[in-house]
Tab-separated table of C-alpha atoms in Angstrom:
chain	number	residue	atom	x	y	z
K	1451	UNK	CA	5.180	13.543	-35.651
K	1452	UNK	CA	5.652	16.899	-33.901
K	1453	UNK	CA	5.195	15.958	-30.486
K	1454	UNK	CA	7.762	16.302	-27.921
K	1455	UNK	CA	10.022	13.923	-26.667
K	1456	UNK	CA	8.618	14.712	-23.125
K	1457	UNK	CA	5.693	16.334	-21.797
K	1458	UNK	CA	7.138	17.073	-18.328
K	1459	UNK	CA	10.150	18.925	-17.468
K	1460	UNK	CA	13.158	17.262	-16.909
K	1461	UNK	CA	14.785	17.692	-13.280
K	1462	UNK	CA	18.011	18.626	-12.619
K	1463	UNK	CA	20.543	19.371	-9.361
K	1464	UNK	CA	22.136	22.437	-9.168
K	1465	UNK	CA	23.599	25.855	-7.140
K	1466	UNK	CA	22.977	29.351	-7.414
K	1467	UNK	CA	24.674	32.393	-5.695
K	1468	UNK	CA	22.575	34.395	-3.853
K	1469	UNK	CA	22.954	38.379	-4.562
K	1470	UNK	CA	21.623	41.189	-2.512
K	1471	UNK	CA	19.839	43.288	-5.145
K	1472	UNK	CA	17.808	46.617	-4.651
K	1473	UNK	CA	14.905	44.236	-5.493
K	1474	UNK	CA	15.887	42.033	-2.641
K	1475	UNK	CA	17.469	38.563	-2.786
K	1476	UNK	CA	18.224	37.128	-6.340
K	1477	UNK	CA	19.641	33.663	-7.389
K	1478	UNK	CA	22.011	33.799	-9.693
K	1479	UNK	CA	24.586	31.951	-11.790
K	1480	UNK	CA	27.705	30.513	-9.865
K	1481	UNK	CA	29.559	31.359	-12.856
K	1482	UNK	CA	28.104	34.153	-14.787
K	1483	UNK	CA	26.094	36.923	-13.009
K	1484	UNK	CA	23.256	36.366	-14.723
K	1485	UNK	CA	20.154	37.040	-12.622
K	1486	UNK	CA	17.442	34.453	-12.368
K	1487	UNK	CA	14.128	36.332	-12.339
K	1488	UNK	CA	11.168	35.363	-9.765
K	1489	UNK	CA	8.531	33.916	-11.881
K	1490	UNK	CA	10.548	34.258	-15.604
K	1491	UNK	CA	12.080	31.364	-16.636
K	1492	UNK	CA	15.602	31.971	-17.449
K	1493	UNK	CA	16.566	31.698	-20.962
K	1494	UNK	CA	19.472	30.427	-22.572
K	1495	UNK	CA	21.799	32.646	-24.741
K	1496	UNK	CA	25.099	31.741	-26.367
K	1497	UNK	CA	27.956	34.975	-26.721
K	1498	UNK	CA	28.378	32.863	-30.149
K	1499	UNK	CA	24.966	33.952	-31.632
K	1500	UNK	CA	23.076	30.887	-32.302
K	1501	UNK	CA	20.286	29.182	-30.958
K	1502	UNK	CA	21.024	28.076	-26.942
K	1503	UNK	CA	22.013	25.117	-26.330
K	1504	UNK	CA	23.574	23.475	-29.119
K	1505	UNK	CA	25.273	20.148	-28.864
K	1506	UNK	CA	28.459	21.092	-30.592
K	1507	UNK	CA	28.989	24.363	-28.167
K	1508	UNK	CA	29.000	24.554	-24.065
K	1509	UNK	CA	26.022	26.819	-24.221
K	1510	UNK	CA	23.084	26.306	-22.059
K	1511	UNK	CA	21.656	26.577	-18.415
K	1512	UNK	CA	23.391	23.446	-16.656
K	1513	UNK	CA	22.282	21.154	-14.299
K	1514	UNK	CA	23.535	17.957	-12.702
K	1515	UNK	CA	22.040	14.683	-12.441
K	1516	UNK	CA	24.191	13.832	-9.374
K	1517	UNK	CA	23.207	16.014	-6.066
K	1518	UNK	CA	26.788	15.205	-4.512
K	1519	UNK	CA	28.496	17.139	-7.851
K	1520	UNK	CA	26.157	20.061	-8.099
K	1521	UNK	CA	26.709	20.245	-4.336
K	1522	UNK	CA	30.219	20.663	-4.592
K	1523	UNK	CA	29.865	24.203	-6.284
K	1524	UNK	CA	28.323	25.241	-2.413
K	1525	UNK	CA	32.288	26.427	-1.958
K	1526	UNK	CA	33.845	29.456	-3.920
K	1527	UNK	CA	34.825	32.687	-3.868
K	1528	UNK	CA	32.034	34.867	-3.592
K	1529	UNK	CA	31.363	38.958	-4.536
K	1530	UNK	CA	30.746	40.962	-1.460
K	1531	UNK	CA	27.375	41.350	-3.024
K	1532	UNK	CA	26.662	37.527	-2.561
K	1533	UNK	CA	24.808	36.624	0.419
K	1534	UNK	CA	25.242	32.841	0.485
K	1535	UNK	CA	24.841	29.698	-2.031
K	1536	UNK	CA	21.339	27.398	-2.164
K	1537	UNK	CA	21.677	24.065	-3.706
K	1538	UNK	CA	18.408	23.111	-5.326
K	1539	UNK	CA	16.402	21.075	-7.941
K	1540	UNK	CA	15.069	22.802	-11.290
K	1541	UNK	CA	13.160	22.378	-13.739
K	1542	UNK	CA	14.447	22.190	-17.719
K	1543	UNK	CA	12.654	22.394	-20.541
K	1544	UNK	CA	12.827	23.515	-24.392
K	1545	UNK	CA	15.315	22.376	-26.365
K	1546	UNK	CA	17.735	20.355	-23.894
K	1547	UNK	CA	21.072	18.633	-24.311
K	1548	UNK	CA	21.252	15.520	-22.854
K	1549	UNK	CA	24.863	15.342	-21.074
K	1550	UNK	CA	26.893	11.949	-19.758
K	1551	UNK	CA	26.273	13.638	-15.975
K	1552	UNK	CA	23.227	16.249	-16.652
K	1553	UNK	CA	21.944	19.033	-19.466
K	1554	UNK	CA	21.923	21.630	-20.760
K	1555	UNK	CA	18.691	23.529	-21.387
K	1556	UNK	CA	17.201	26.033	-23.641
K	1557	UNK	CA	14.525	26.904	-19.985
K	1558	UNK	CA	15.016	26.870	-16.726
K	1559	UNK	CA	13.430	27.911	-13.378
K	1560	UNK	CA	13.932	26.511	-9.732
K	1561	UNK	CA	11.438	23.852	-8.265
K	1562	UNK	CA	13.263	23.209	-4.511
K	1563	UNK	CA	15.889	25.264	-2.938
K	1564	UNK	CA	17.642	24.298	0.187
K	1565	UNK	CA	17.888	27.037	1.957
K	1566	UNK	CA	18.507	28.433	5.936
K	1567	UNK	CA	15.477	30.142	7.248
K	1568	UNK	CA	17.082	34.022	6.468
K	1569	UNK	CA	17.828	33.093	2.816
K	1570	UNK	CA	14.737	31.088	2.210
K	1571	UNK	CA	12.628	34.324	3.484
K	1572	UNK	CA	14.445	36.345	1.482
K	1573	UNK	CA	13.562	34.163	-1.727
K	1574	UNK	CA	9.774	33.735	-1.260
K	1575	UNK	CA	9.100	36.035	-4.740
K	1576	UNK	CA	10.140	33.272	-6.378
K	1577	UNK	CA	7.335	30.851	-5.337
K	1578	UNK	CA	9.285	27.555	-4.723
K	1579	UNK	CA	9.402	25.282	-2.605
K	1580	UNK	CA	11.787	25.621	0.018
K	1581	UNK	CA	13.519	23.007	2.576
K	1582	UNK	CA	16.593	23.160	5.556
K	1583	UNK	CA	19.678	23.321	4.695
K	1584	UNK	CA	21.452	20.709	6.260
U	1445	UNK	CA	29.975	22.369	-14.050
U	1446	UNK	CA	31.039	19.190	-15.771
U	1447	UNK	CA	27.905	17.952	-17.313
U	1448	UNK	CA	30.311	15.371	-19.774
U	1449	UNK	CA	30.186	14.961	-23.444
U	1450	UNK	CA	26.374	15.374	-25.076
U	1451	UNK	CA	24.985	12.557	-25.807
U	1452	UNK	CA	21.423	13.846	-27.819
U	1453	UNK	CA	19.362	16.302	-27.813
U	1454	UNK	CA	15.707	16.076	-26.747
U	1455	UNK	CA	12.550	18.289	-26.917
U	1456	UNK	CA	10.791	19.568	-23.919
U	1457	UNK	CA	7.310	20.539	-23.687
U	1458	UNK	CA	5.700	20.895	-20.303
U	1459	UNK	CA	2.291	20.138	-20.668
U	1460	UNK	CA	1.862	21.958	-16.863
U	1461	UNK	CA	4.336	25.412	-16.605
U	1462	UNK	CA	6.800	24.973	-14.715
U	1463	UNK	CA	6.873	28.616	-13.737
U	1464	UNK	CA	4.787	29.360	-10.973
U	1465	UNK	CA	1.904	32.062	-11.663
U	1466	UNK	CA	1.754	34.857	-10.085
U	1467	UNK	CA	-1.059	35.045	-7.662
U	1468	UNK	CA	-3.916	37.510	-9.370
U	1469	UNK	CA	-5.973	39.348	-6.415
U	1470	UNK	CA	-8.964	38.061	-4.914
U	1471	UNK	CA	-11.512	40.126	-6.020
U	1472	UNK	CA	-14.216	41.150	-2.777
U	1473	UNK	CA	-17.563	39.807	-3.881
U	1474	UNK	CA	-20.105	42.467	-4.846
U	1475	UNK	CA	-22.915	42.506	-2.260
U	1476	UNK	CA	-26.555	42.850	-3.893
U	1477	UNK	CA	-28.260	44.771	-1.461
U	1478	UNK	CA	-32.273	44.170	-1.769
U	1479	UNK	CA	-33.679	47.133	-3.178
U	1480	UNK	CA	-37.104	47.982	-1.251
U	1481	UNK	CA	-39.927	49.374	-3.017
């Protein structure tokens, strides 16, 4: 019929790193450095060439449904260039592959970060909502 | 991060952006001054 299978996003637990840029503070991937943009949503690519995310690849911008899993990815080994880690909720839309323990989506773009004060102030371009970290 | 095996794969459409917009500037208001005759 053409219409989507839902007209809201879906909502997602994840973590970002959090790099000091010339721009200022910038979430990115805790696996790739791929920058999240203030106010773009972050788009999906695949090194493979086709459309992002595809069920048969890995491709896709994940997120968790469980908090306590996406909150284990608060610990690694971070870049002198990374500042600290937020755990947060987003927001996915698009095309999104629906996972046994999350997705993984075509759109992305935070909707709560957890964050201490200094981070959280350093993050206001992006326009999200922003609580403690405990 | 271990999302598990895919199960299916959905569409998405946000019928409100998710993105927030970025806040245009508040234009002053022109004052109308009265013109005397």
């Amino acid at each position: 019929v053409g219409a989507p299978d839902y007209a809201a996003p879906l909502v997602g637990w994840r973590v970002w790193r959090v790099a000091e840029t010339r721009a200022g503070l910038r979430l990115l991937s805790v696996v790739y450095d791929d920058i999240w943009l203030p106010l773009r949503p972050a788009v999906a690519s695949c090194p493979h060439g086709h459309h992002a995310p595809e069920a048969a690849c890995v491709c896709g911008l994940y997120a968790l449904a469980d908090r306590a899993g996406a909150a284990r990815y608060l610990v690694g080994r971070n870049d002198p260039w990374v500042v600290g880690r937020v755990l947060g909720l987003v927001s996915l839309w698009g095309s999104v592959v629906e996972c046994e323990r999350g997705w993984r989506a075509e759109r992305a773009y935070p909707l709560r970060l957890w964050a201490s004060p200094e981070l959280a102030a350093g993050l206001v371009p992006y326009a999200v909502e922003y609580a403690a970290a405990a | 991060m271990d999302v598990g095996e895919p199960l299916r794969v959905v569409d998405v459409e946000p019928v409100e952006p998710p993105v927030p917009r970025e806040e245009e500037p508040v234009e002053e208001p022109v004052r109308e001054e009265p013109v005397f005759a």
